[in-house]
Short mmCIF file of C-alpha atoms in Angstrom, two decimals:
data_model
loop_
_atom_site.label_atom_id
_atom_site.label_comp_id
_atom_site.label_asym_id
_atom_site.label_seq_id
_atom_site.Cartn_x
_atom_site.Cartn_y
_atom_site.Cartn_z
CA MET D 9 11.87 -7.53 -1.68
CA ASP D 10 15.00 -7.47 0.40
CA PRO D 11 17.82 -8.43 -1.93
CA THR D 12 20.23 -9.24 0.88
CA ASP D 13 20.53 -12.51 2.74
CA ARG D 14 20.20 -10.89 6.14
CA PRO D 15 17.64 -12.61 8.35
CA LEU D 16 14.31 -10.82 8.44
CA GLN D 17 13.70 -8.59 11.42
CA HIS D 18 10.63 -8.90 13.61
CA THR D 19 8.50 -6.15 15.09
CA PRO D 20 7.48 -6.65 18.74
CA LEU D 21 4.09 -7.84 17.43
CA HIS D 22 5.43 -10.62 15.21
CA ALA D 23 4.20 -13.43 17.45
CA ALA D 24 0.78 -11.77 17.72
CA HIS D 25 0.47 -11.64 13.92
CA VAL D 26 1.41 -15.29 13.53
CA ALA D 27 -1.01 -16.28 16.31
CA ALA D 28 -3.78 -14.33 14.54
CA GLY D 29 -3.23 -16.44 11.41
CA ALA D 30 -1.56 -13.73 9.34
CA ARG D 31 0.23 -14.58 6.13
CA MET D 32 3.73 -13.21 6.66
CA VAL D 33 5.87 -11.82 3.84
CA PRO D 34 9.27 -10.10 3.65
CA PHE D 35 8.87 -6.32 3.47
CA ALA D 36 11.68 -3.79 3.84
CA GLY D 37 13.79 -6.31 5.74
CA TYR D 38 10.97 -7.28 8.11
CA ASP D 39 8.71 -10.32 8.27
CA MET D 40 5.34 -8.54 8.08
CA PRO D 41 1.65 -9.52 7.86
CA VAL D 42 0.35 -9.02 4.30
CA GLN D 43 -3.12 -10.21 5.29
CA TYR D 44 -5.03 -11.86 8.10
CA PRO D 45 -7.68 -14.56 7.60
CA LEU D 46 -10.28 -11.90 6.69
CA GLY D 47 -8.35 -11.22 3.46
CA VAL D 48 -7.32 -8.03 1.67
CA LEU D 49 -10.79 -7.19 0.35
CA GLY D 50 -12.53 -7.66 3.68
CA GLU D 51 -9.80 -5.87 5.62
CA HIS D 52 -9.95 -2.90 3.24
CA LEU D 53 -13.74 -2.55 3.50
CA TRP D 54 -13.69 -3.07 7.27
CA THR D 55 -11.25 -0.17 7.65
CA ARG D 56 -13.51 2.13 5.62
CA GLU D 57 -16.59 1.08 7.64
CA GLN D 58 -15.27 0.49 11.17
CA ALA D 59 -11.64 0.62 12.32
CA GLY D 60 -8.50 -1.14 11.18
CA LEU D 61 -5.40 -1.65 13.32
CA PHE D 62 -2.02 -1.71 11.58
CA ASP D 63 1.39 -2.64 12.97
CA VAL D 64 3.74 -0.11 11.40
CA SER D 65 6.56 -0.62 13.88
CA HIS D 66 8.92 -1.33 10.99
CA MET D 67 8.86 2.35 10.07
CA GLY D 68 11.77 4.51 11.13
CA GLN D 69 11.24 6.75 14.13
CA ALA D 70 13.77 9.28 15.37
CA PHE D 71 14.15 12.61 17.12
CA VAL D 72 16.12 15.60 15.93
CA ILE D 73 17.26 17.37 19.06
CA GLY D 74 18.56 20.90 19.24
CA PRO D 75 18.82 23.55 21.96
CA ASP D 76 15.67 25.38 20.81
CA TRP D 77 13.02 25.08 18.09
CA GLU D 78 14.55 27.63 15.76
CA THR D 79 17.88 25.80 15.67
CA THR D 80 16.23 22.40 15.16
CA ALA D 81 13.78 23.69 12.54
CA CYS D 82 16.52 25.39 10.50
CA ALA D 83 18.58 22.20 10.55
CA ILE D 84 15.62 20.23 9.18
CA GLU D 85 14.71 22.92 6.65
CA ALA D 86 18.14 22.45 5.06
CA LEU D 87 16.96 18.94 4.09
CA VAL D 88 13.24 19.30 3.30
CA PRO D 89 11.11 21.90 1.44
CA ALA D 90 8.34 22.27 4.06
CA ASP D 91 8.05 25.22 6.45
CA ILE D 92 9.21 23.60 9.69
CA LEU D 93 10.11 26.83 11.48
CA ASN D 94 6.50 28.02 11.66
CA LEU D 95 5.09 24.68 12.69
CA LYS D 96 3.26 25.23 15.98
CA PRO D 97 4.07 23.10 19.03
CA GLY D 98 2.12 19.84 18.82
CA TYR D 99 1.59 20.04 15.05
CA GLN D 100 2.80 17.72 12.32
CA ARG D 101 3.69 18.25 8.68
CA TYR D 102 4.29 15.97 5.71
CA SER D 103 7.46 16.60 3.72
CA GLN D 104 10.18 15.00 1.62
CA LEU D 105 13.90 14.49 2.08
CA LEU D 106 15.38 15.85 -1.15
CA ASP D 107 18.63 15.25 -2.99
CA GLU D 108 20.65 17.99 -4.71
CA ASN D 109 18.58 17.57 -7.90
CA GLY D 110 15.28 17.94 -6.08
CA GLY D 111 14.66 14.19 -6.36
CA ILE D 112 12.88 12.55 -3.45
CA LEU D 113 15.10 10.44 -1.16
CA ASP D 114 12.11 9.63 1.06
CA ASP D 115 8.89 11.14 2.31
CA LEU D 116 8.39 11.68 6.00
CA MET D 117 6.36 13.20 8.81
CA VAL D 118 7.86 15.92 11.00
CA THR D 119 6.23 16.78 14.34
CA ARG D 120 7.12 19.67 16.62
CA SER D 121 7.28 18.69 20.25
CA ASN D 122 4.89 20.29 22.72
CA TYR D 123 6.55 18.54 25.64
CA GLN D 124 7.88 20.72 28.44
CA GLY D 125 11.64 20.53 28.57
CA CYS D 126 11.80 19.18 24.98
CA GLU D 127 11.11 22.43 23.12
CA GLY D 128 13.97 21.79 20.71
CA TRP D 129 12.77 18.30 19.72
CA ALA D 130 11.29 17.23 16.40
CA TYR D 131 9.86 13.74 15.92
CA LEU D 132 10.39 12.11 12.52
CA VAL D 133 8.71 9.09 10.95
CA VAL D 134 10.33 7.78 7.76
CA ASN D 135 9.76 4.76 5.52
CA ALA D 136 11.03 1.39 6.71
CA ALA D 137 12.80 0.66 3.43
CA CYS D 138 14.67 3.98 3.60
CA LYS D 139 15.49 4.34 7.28
CA GLU D 140 18.98 2.85 7.09
CA THR D 141 19.95 5.46 4.49
CA ASP D 142 17.76 8.34 5.73
CA PHE D 143 19.14 8.47 9.25
CA PRO D 144 22.83 8.61 8.29
CA HIS D 145 21.91 11.15 5.58
CA ILE D 146 20.19 13.38 8.13
CA ALA D 147 22.77 12.91 10.89
CA ALA D 148 25.64 13.81 8.56
CA ARG D 149 23.98 17.12 7.63
CA LEU D 150 22.99 18.43 11.04
CA PRO D 151 24.97 21.41 12.36
CA ALA D 152 26.96 21.31 15.59
CA GLY D 153 24.63 21.25 18.59
CA VAL D 154 21.84 19.38 16.79
CA THR D 155 21.74 15.58 16.96
CA LEU D 156 19.68 12.72 15.56
CA LYS D 157 18.50 10.13 18.07
CA ARG D 158 17.10 6.97 16.55
CA ALA D 159 14.16 5.55 18.46
CA ASP D 160 14.45 1.86 17.59
CA ASP D 161 12.93 0.99 20.97
CA LEU D 162 9.63 2.56 19.93
CA ALA D 163 6.80 0.70 18.24
CA LEU D 164 4.11 2.33 16.07
CA LEU D 165 0.45 1.43 15.55
CA ALA D 166 -2.06 3.01 13.20
CA LEU D 167 -5.75 2.92 14.07
CA GLN D 168 -7.75 4.01 11.03
CA GLY D 169 -11.39 4.30 10.08
CA PRO D 170 -14.59 6.10 11.06
CA ALA D 171 -14.81 4.24 14.40
CA ALA D 172 -11.16 4.93 15.32
CA VAL D 173 -11.94 8.02 17.39
CA ALA D 174 -14.67 6.34 19.44
CA VAL D 175 -12.45 3.32 20.05
CA LEU D 176 -9.49 5.40 21.20
CA GLU D 177 -11.68 7.67 23.33
CA LYS D 178 -12.38 4.66 25.55
CA LEU D 179 -8.67 4.36 26.33
CA VAL D 180 -7.74 8.02 26.08
CA PRO D 181 -10.72 10.22 27.03
CA GLY D 182 -10.63 13.57 25.22
CA ILE D 183 -8.41 12.39 22.35
CA GLY D 184 -11.24 13.26 19.94
CA ASP D 185 -10.39 16.92 20.53
CA LEU D 186 -7.11 16.43 18.72
CA GLY D 187 -7.27 17.95 15.23
CA PHE D 188 -5.94 16.45 12.01
CA MET D 189 -2.11 16.51 11.96
CA GLN D 190 -1.92 17.36 15.66
CA PHE D 191 0.10 15.56 18.28
CA ARG D 192 -0.36 14.83 21.98
CA ALA D 193 1.89 13.00 24.43
CA LEU D 194 0.26 11.45 27.49
CA LYS D 195 0.45 8.57 29.91
CA VAL D 196 -2.11 5.76 30.10
CA ASP D 197 -1.82 3.12 32.81
CA GLY D 198 1.89 3.82 33.18
CA ALA D 199 2.66 3.69 29.44
CA HIS D 200 3.68 6.75 27.43
CA TYR D 201 1.59 7.25 24.27
CA HIS D 202 2.61 9.67 21.54
CA ILE D 203 -0.56 10.11 19.51
CA THR D 204 -0.90 11.91 16.19
CA ARG D 205 -4.15 12.29 14.28
CA CYS D 206 -2.99 11.17 10.87
CA GLY D 207 -2.69 8.07 8.75
CA TYR D 208 -2.24 6.52 5.35
CA THR D 209 -5.76 5.40 4.42
CA GLY D 210 -7.68 8.62 3.72
CA GLU D 211 -9.81 7.89 6.78
CA ASP D 212 -9.89 9.63 10.14
CA GLY D 213 -7.51 7.92 12.51
CA PHE D 214 -4.46 7.98 14.70
CA GLU D 215 -0.88 6.82 14.83
CA ILE D 216 0.20 5.77 18.28
CA CYS D 217 3.85 5.56 19.18
CA VAL D 218 4.61 3.50 22.30
CA ALA D 219 7.61 1.77 23.83
CA ALA D 220 8.19 -1.64 22.24
CA LYS D 221 7.61 -3.27 25.63
CA ASP D 222 4.13 -1.73 25.89
CA VAL D 223 2.89 -2.33 22.35
CA VAL D 224 1.57 -5.89 22.73
CA ALA D 225 -0.72 -4.80 25.57
CA LEU D 226 -2.01 -1.84 23.56
CA TRP D 227 -2.51 -4.00 20.44
CA GLU D 228 -4.56 -6.53 22.40
CA ARG D 229 -6.54 -3.85 24.16
CA LEU D 230 -7.50 -2.15 20.90
CA LEU D 231 -8.43 -5.47 19.31
CA GLY D 232 -10.62 -6.16 22.33
CA ASP D 233 -13.05 -3.64 20.84
CA GLU D 234 -15.31 -5.46 18.39
CA ARG D 235 -15.11 -2.53 15.96
CA VAL D 236 -11.37 -3.14 15.47
CA LYS D 237 -9.74 -5.76 13.26
CA PRO D 238 -6.05 -6.22 12.40
CA ILE D 239 -5.17 -5.12 8.87
CA GLY D 240 -2.20 -6.26 6.79
CA LEU D 241 0.06 -4.58 4.27
CA GLY D 242 -2.15 -5.70 1.36
CA ALA D 243 -5.10 -3.58 2.44
CA ARG D 244 -2.75 -0.81 3.61
CA ASP D 245 -1.63 -0.54 -0.02
CA SER D 246 -5.14 -0.62 -1.56
CA LEU D 247 -6.39 1.91 1.01
CA ARG D 248 -3.59 4.39 0.35
CA LEU D 249 -3.94 3.96 -3.42
CA GLU D 250 -7.66 4.79 -3.30
CA ALA D 251 -6.76 7.78 -1.11
CA GLY D 252 -4.32 8.95 -3.82
CA LEU D 253 -1.33 8.82 -1.45
CA CYS D 254 2.16 8.18 -2.78
CA LEU D 255 4.10 5.02 -1.95
CA TYR D 256 7.82 5.66 -1.78
CA GLY D 257 9.85 3.60 -4.26
CA HIS D 258 6.86 3.39 -6.57
CA ASP D 259 5.07 6.74 -7.04
CA ILE D 260 7.97 8.83 -5.82
CA ASP D 261 11.73 8.26 -5.78
CA THR D 262 14.96 10.08 -6.64
CA GLY D 263 13.75 10.30 -10.25
CA THR D 264 10.71 12.38 -9.32
CA SER D 265 10.40 15.85 -7.85
CA PRO D 266 7.67 16.92 -5.41
CA ILE D 267 6.18 19.13 -8.12
CA GLU D 268 5.99 16.31 -10.67
CA ALA D 269 4.36 14.27 -7.92
CA GLY D 270 1.75 16.95 -7.28
CA LEU D 271 2.94 17.52 -3.74
CA ASN D 272 3.04 21.33 -4.17
CA TRP D 273 0.64 21.70 -1.22
CA SER D 274 3.36 20.36 1.07
CA ILE D 275 5.74 23.22 0.20
CA GLN D 276 4.60 26.34 2.03
CA LYS D 277 4.83 29.84 0.58
CA ARG D 278 7.88 31.01 2.54
CA ARG D 279 9.96 28.05 1.40
CA ARG D 280 8.86 28.45 -2.23
CA GLU D 281 10.08 32.03 -2.16
CA GLU D 282 13.20 31.65 -0.05
CA GLY D 283 14.39 28.25 -1.27
CA GLY D 284 17.28 27.02 0.86
CA PHE D 285 16.53 23.32 0.49
CA PRO D 286 18.24 20.73 -1.76
CA GLY D 287 17.22 21.07 -5.40
CA ALA D 288 15.48 24.41 -4.72
CA SER D 289 16.38 25.91 -8.12
CA ARG D 290 14.70 23.04 -9.99
CA ILE D 291 11.65 23.05 -7.74
CA GLN D 292 11.24 26.82 -8.00
CA ARG D 293 11.54 26.55 -11.78
CA GLU D 294 8.91 23.79 -11.90
CA LEU D 295 6.61 25.81 -9.65
CA ARG D 296 6.99 28.76 -12.02
CA ASP D 297 6.88 27.01 -15.40
CA GLY D 298 5.12 23.76 -14.55
CA ALA D 299 6.73 20.34 -14.51
CA GLY D 300 7.17 18.43 -17.76
CA ARG D 301 5.19 15.49 -16.43
CA LEU D 302 2.73 15.04 -13.62
CA ARG D 303 1.38 12.33 -11.37
CA VAL D 304 -2.27 11.65 -12.16
CA GLY D 305 -5.06 9.34 -11.09
CA ILE D 306 -6.14 6.82 -13.72
CA ARG D 307 -9.39 4.85 -14.00
CA PRO D 308 -9.08 1.86 -16.34
CA GLU D 309 -12.37 0.87 -17.97
CA GLY D 310 -13.88 -2.46 -17.04
CA ARG D 311 -12.62 -4.54 -14.13
CA GLN D 312 -9.07 -5.51 -15.08
CA PRO D 313 -6.42 -3.76 -12.97
CA ALA D 314 -3.41 -2.11 -14.61
CA ARG D 315 -0.28 -2.70 -12.55
CA GLU D 316 2.91 -0.78 -11.86
CA GLY D 317 5.09 -0.55 -14.94
CA ALA D 318 2.31 -0.55 -17.53
CA ASP D 319 3.01 1.85 -20.41
CA ILE D 320 0.57 4.74 -20.84
CA MET D 321 -0.19 5.62 -24.47
CA ALA D 322 -1.97 8.55 -26.12
CA ASP D 323 -1.87 9.92 -29.67
CA GLY D 324 -0.30 6.62 -30.71
CA ARG D 325 2.82 6.97 -28.58
CA LYS D 326 4.03 6.40 -25.04
CA VAL D 327 3.29 9.38 -22.79
CA GLY D 328 3.88 7.86 -19.38
CA THR D 329 4.05 4.90 -17.01
CA VAL D 330 1.80 3.48 -14.29
CA THR D 331 3.54 3.65 -10.89
CA SER D 332 0.83 2.10 -8.69
CA GLY D 333 -2.16 0.10 -9.78
CA GLY D 334 -4.59 -2.41 -8.49
CA PHE D 335 -8.17 -3.03 -7.60
CA GLY D 336 -9.92 -0.52 -5.37
CA PRO D 337 -12.36 -2.44 -3.17
CA SER D 338 -14.33 0.68 -2.14
CA VAL D 339 -14.34 2.03 -5.69
CA ASN D 340 -15.28 -1.51 -6.75
CA GLY D 341 -13.09 -1.20 -9.79
CA PRO D 342 -9.50 -0.84 -10.91
CA VAL D 343 -7.58 2.29 -9.92
CA ALA D 344 -4.06 3.44 -10.74
CA MET D 345 -1.64 6.33 -10.52
CA GLY D 346 1.13 7.18 -12.90
CA TYR D 347 3.13 9.92 -14.54
CA VAL D 348 2.11 11.42 -17.88
CA GLU D 349 3.44 14.27 -19.98
CA ARG D 350 1.90 17.55 -18.89
CA GLY D 351 -0.29 17.84 -22.00
CA PHE D 352 -2.08 14.61 -21.11
CA ALA D 353 -2.65 15.25 -17.40
CA SER D 354 -6.06 16.94 -17.48
CA GLU D 355 -9.00 15.23 -15.86
CA GLY D 356 -11.03 13.37 -18.46
CA GLN D 357 -8.05 12.83 -20.80
CA LYS D 358 -8.42 9.51 -22.62
CA LEU D 359 -5.45 7.17 -22.31
CA THR D 360 -4.59 3.67 -23.41
CA LEU D 361 -2.79 1.39 -20.98
CA MET D 362 -0.73 -1.57 -22.18
CA VAL D 363 -1.78 -4.39 -19.88
CA ARG D 364 -0.33 -7.82 -20.48
CA GLY D 365 0.25 -7.06 -24.16
CA LYS D 366 -3.27 -5.72 -24.69
CA GLU D 367 -4.70 -2.22 -24.92
CA LEU D 368 -6.91 -1.14 -22.06
CA ALA D 369 -8.91 2.09 -22.31
CA ALA D 370 -8.56 4.45 -19.34
CA THR D 371 -9.26 8.02 -18.28
CA VAL D 372 -7.35 10.54 -16.17
CA ALA D 373 -9.36 10.90 -12.96
CA ALA D 374 -9.27 13.24 -9.99
CA LEU D 375 -7.43 12.09 -6.87
CA PRO D 376 -8.35 10.79 -4.38
CA PHE D 377 -10.54 8.02 -5.80
CA THR D 378 -12.25 7.73 -2.40
CA PRO D 379 -12.99 11.04 -0.63
CA HIS D 380 -10.74 11.79 2.34
CA ARG D 381 -12.58 11.76 5.65
CA TYR D 382 -9.98 13.37 7.88
CA ALA D 383 -11.03 15.05 11.11
CA ARG D 384 -11.31 18.79 10.77
CA THR D 385 -8.30 20.60 12.16
CA LYS D 386 -8.99 22.40 15.40
CA SER D 387 -6.83 25.23 16.63
CA MET A 3 -15.31 -38.92 -13.18
CA THR A 4 -11.60 -38.56 -12.40
CA THR A 5 -9.94 -35.37 -11.23
CA LEU A 6 -6.31 -34.72 -12.11
CA TYR A 7 -4.01 -31.87 -11.07
CA THR A 8 -1.10 -29.86 -12.46
CA LYS A 9 1.91 -28.45 -10.62
CA ASP A 10 0.49 -25.01 -11.45
CA HIS A 11 -2.47 -25.84 -9.17
CA GLU A 12 -5.10 -26.37 -11.82
CA TYR A 13 -7.56 -29.21 -11.73
CA LEU A 14 -9.15 -31.15 -14.57
CA SER A 15 -12.34 -33.05 -13.92
CA ILE A 16 -12.43 -35.59 -16.73
CA ASP A 17 -15.79 -36.67 -18.11
CA GLY A 18 -15.35 -38.75 -21.25
CA ASP A 19 -13.39 -36.67 -23.75
CA THR A 20 -14.09 -33.39 -21.97
CA ALA A 21 -12.31 -31.84 -18.98
CA THR A 22 -13.63 -29.08 -16.71
CA VAL A 23 -10.70 -26.85 -15.72
CA GLY A 24 -10.34 -24.58 -12.70
CA ILE A 25 -7.84 -23.64 -10.01
CA THR A 26 -7.46 -25.54 -6.76
CA ASP A 27 -8.33 -24.43 -3.26
CA TYR A 28 -4.60 -24.05 -2.60
CA ALA A 29 -4.31 -21.71 -5.61
CA GLN A 30 -7.28 -19.53 -4.67
CA ASN A 31 -5.98 -19.28 -1.13
CA SER A 32 -2.53 -18.21 -2.33
CA LEU A 33 -3.99 -15.64 -4.69
CA GLY A 34 -6.32 -14.06 -2.18
CA ASP A 35 -9.53 -12.29 -3.15
CA VAL A 36 -10.00 -12.63 -6.90
CA VAL A 37 -11.33 -9.42 -8.46
CA PHE A 38 -10.95 -10.10 -12.17
CA VAL A 39 -10.98 -13.09 -14.46
CA GLU A 40 -10.51 -13.32 -18.19
CA LEU A 41 -11.64 -16.53 -19.86
CA PRO A 42 -10.77 -17.89 -23.31
CA ALA A 43 -13.34 -17.67 -26.10
CA VAL A 44 -15.45 -20.74 -26.82
CA GLY A 45 -13.96 -22.45 -29.85
CA LYS A 46 -10.40 -21.38 -29.09
CA GLN A 47 -7.75 -24.06 -29.60
CA LEU A 48 -5.50 -24.22 -26.56
CA THR A 49 -2.02 -25.70 -26.52
CA LYS A 50 -0.75 -27.42 -23.41
CA GLY A 51 1.34 -24.91 -21.42
CA GLY A 52 0.03 -21.91 -23.35
CA ASP A 53 -1.98 -19.00 -21.94
CA ALA A 54 -5.57 -19.95 -21.23
CA ALA A 55 -6.97 -17.45 -18.72
CA VAL A 56 -5.99 -14.60 -16.41
CA VAL A 57 -6.94 -14.22 -12.76
CA GLU A 58 -6.15 -11.14 -10.72
CA SER A 59 -6.46 -10.58 -7.01
CA VAL A 60 -6.34 -7.18 -5.30
CA LYS A 61 -2.56 -7.41 -5.25
CA ALA A 62 -1.39 -9.52 -8.17
CA ALA A 63 -2.05 -10.89 -11.62
CA SER A 64 -1.63 -14.55 -12.42
CA ASP A 65 -1.77 -16.56 -15.63
CA VAL A 66 -3.69 -19.78 -15.94
CA TYR A 67 -2.00 -22.08 -18.43
CA ALA A 68 -3.76 -24.71 -20.50
CA PRO A 69 -3.17 -27.99 -18.66
CA ILE A 70 -3.74 -29.94 -21.86
CA SER A 71 -4.31 -29.20 -25.54
CA GLY A 72 -7.78 -29.01 -27.05
CA GLU A 73 -10.74 -26.88 -28.00
CA VAL A 74 -12.61 -24.75 -25.50
CA VAL A 75 -16.21 -25.99 -25.63
CA ALA A 76 -17.71 -23.95 -22.78
CA VAL A 77 -16.74 -21.18 -20.36
CA ASN A 78 -18.21 -20.19 -17.00
CA ASP A 79 -20.02 -17.00 -18.09
CA LYS A 80 -21.00 -16.14 -14.52
CA LEU A 81 -17.39 -15.82 -13.39
CA PRO A 82 -16.38 -12.38 -14.80
CA ASP A 83 -19.24 -10.71 -12.89
CA ALA A 84 -18.69 -12.74 -9.74
CA PRO A 85 -14.95 -13.50 -9.58
CA GLY A 86 -15.25 -14.10 -5.82
CA THR A 87 -16.86 -17.44 -6.71
CA ILE A 88 -13.34 -18.69 -7.41
CA ASN A 89 -12.47 -18.12 -3.73
CA GLU A 90 -15.75 -19.47 -2.40
CA ASP A 91 -16.10 -22.64 -4.44
CA PRO A 92 -13.04 -23.25 -6.62
CA ALA A 93 -13.81 -26.92 -7.27
CA GLY A 94 -17.50 -26.32 -7.99
CA ALA A 95 -19.20 -23.11 -9.12
CA GLY A 96 -15.79 -21.47 -9.62
CA TRP A 97 -14.82 -23.59 -12.65
CA PHE A 98 -13.18 -21.71 -15.56
CA PHE A 99 -13.79 -23.58 -18.82
CA LYS A 100 -14.41 -26.97 -20.42
CA ILE A 101 -11.98 -28.31 -22.97
CA ARG A 102 -12.32 -31.17 -25.45
CA ILE A 103 -9.26 -33.32 -24.85
CA LYS A 104 -7.19 -33.56 -28.01
CA ASP A 105 -4.74 -36.23 -26.89
CA LYS A 106 -5.41 -38.33 -23.80
CA ALA A 107 -1.70 -39.16 -23.63
CA GLU A 108 -1.17 -35.59 -22.33
CA LEU A 109 -2.98 -36.61 -19.14
CA ASP A 110 -0.20 -39.04 -18.24
CA GLY A 111 2.03 -36.54 -16.46
CA LEU A 112 -0.74 -35.14 -14.27
CA MET A 113 -1.22 -35.95 -10.59
CA ASP A 114 -4.14 -37.73 -9.03
CA GLU A 115 -5.77 -36.43 -5.83
CA ALA A 116 -3.37 -38.24 -3.46
CA ALA A 117 -0.27 -37.17 -5.39
CA TYR A 118 -1.48 -33.56 -5.53
CA GLN A 119 -2.22 -33.44 -1.80
CA ALA A 120 1.29 -34.76 -1.13
CA PHE A 121 2.69 -32.14 -3.54
CA VAL A 122 0.86 -29.33 -1.71
CA ALA A 123 1.90 -30.67 1.69
CA GLU A 124 5.54 -30.47 0.59
CA LEU A 125 5.09 -26.78 -0.32
CA GLY A 126 4.25 -26.15 3.31
#
């Protein structure tokens, strides 16, 4: 995956993965666990039934620091289409870094600090494969008085699944009160935890940011609970695909806009009206007139998966391309996402996928394939 | 009965002029959980090196090539509904198809058990 000859980087948990018998693969410049001995299928189902623990320390973490929230939020709003200004302290939002054409440079999470003395801080999490371009891109566009501080000394874990809250409650009593997309910073046994109730599986769960030096202890402590198993990148991908979540570089990239990708919900009303973000004219036009093509969920008939790159046909011609596809263990069948011309994007639309030179019947299906089970947001 | 192996990690259990073909334990382990298998039709004439079957795991698709030429005389009908059998018992219940060997000379380049184990050991 990494076309360069640079040696692969390790997260602070690399030795723990190897000791656990993980199969390691290159991913975004890191040597990462694709699966543990349980295997992708078992890891996927375990996460949906109990709790899965993911090392996502390869992802890019950083802070945007300004003198006050308004200054910081306006600096970020010049780069993304979400309403950052009206984000409440301790809340998180999903957004996209956009280029001048409204294409997606990366997708990211933005959290407003609720830490005393850090009122002008925003916490960003970006994709591992994009962080070396995202951070210079952001830093170069911040106004005087606002800075980007990379947090390469921070690790990141995701604890996902219906048992995640009960597991974390044992370490952090009261954390179950945290609502979906809310953030809390606290100290446990001398270690600082930055906890957000979010994830990339469609399940309830948390992402826990800790200092690299404290992450091995937290990893082992969480795995000490019999409801928790380590989960590799293989199941992370099948879980997010069933949850209908985009994978950067596959379902979204500079060739797709947030509207084509069906991410309209992540652009709040004020920003739609005011614009003021890169590519705003295109995105406002697509919001008004509809995009020419749309990301859809696709259910191939039978059991054979359709993979990324498969042509999508209808009316005897190509109308789109599969951007993510595989086997959904919880669905117990193949699932895919792709872009199709607007006229073919309605649920129930019959499609034909070209899979390994053969025609495979498929239907446009509602996303997600597996219902989201996020915690209800509390205020 | 002799078992021979290809560099593509297929095995052939030879019984007279018929060979039972499947993938090795090494192959199933590399693939991960198999979720789909497509077998050739009985009666199909396979050519050595040509497409014979398809196996797909959660993550990836993989071709199974015909290890020798000949006619498919039986397929493992239970496999498409229980593809996990390939992971559980690749050398037994997870067999793919039986082929009538067209030319025994094609077996010459294949590895025996010891040679295959050495080949796998070298792959690390």
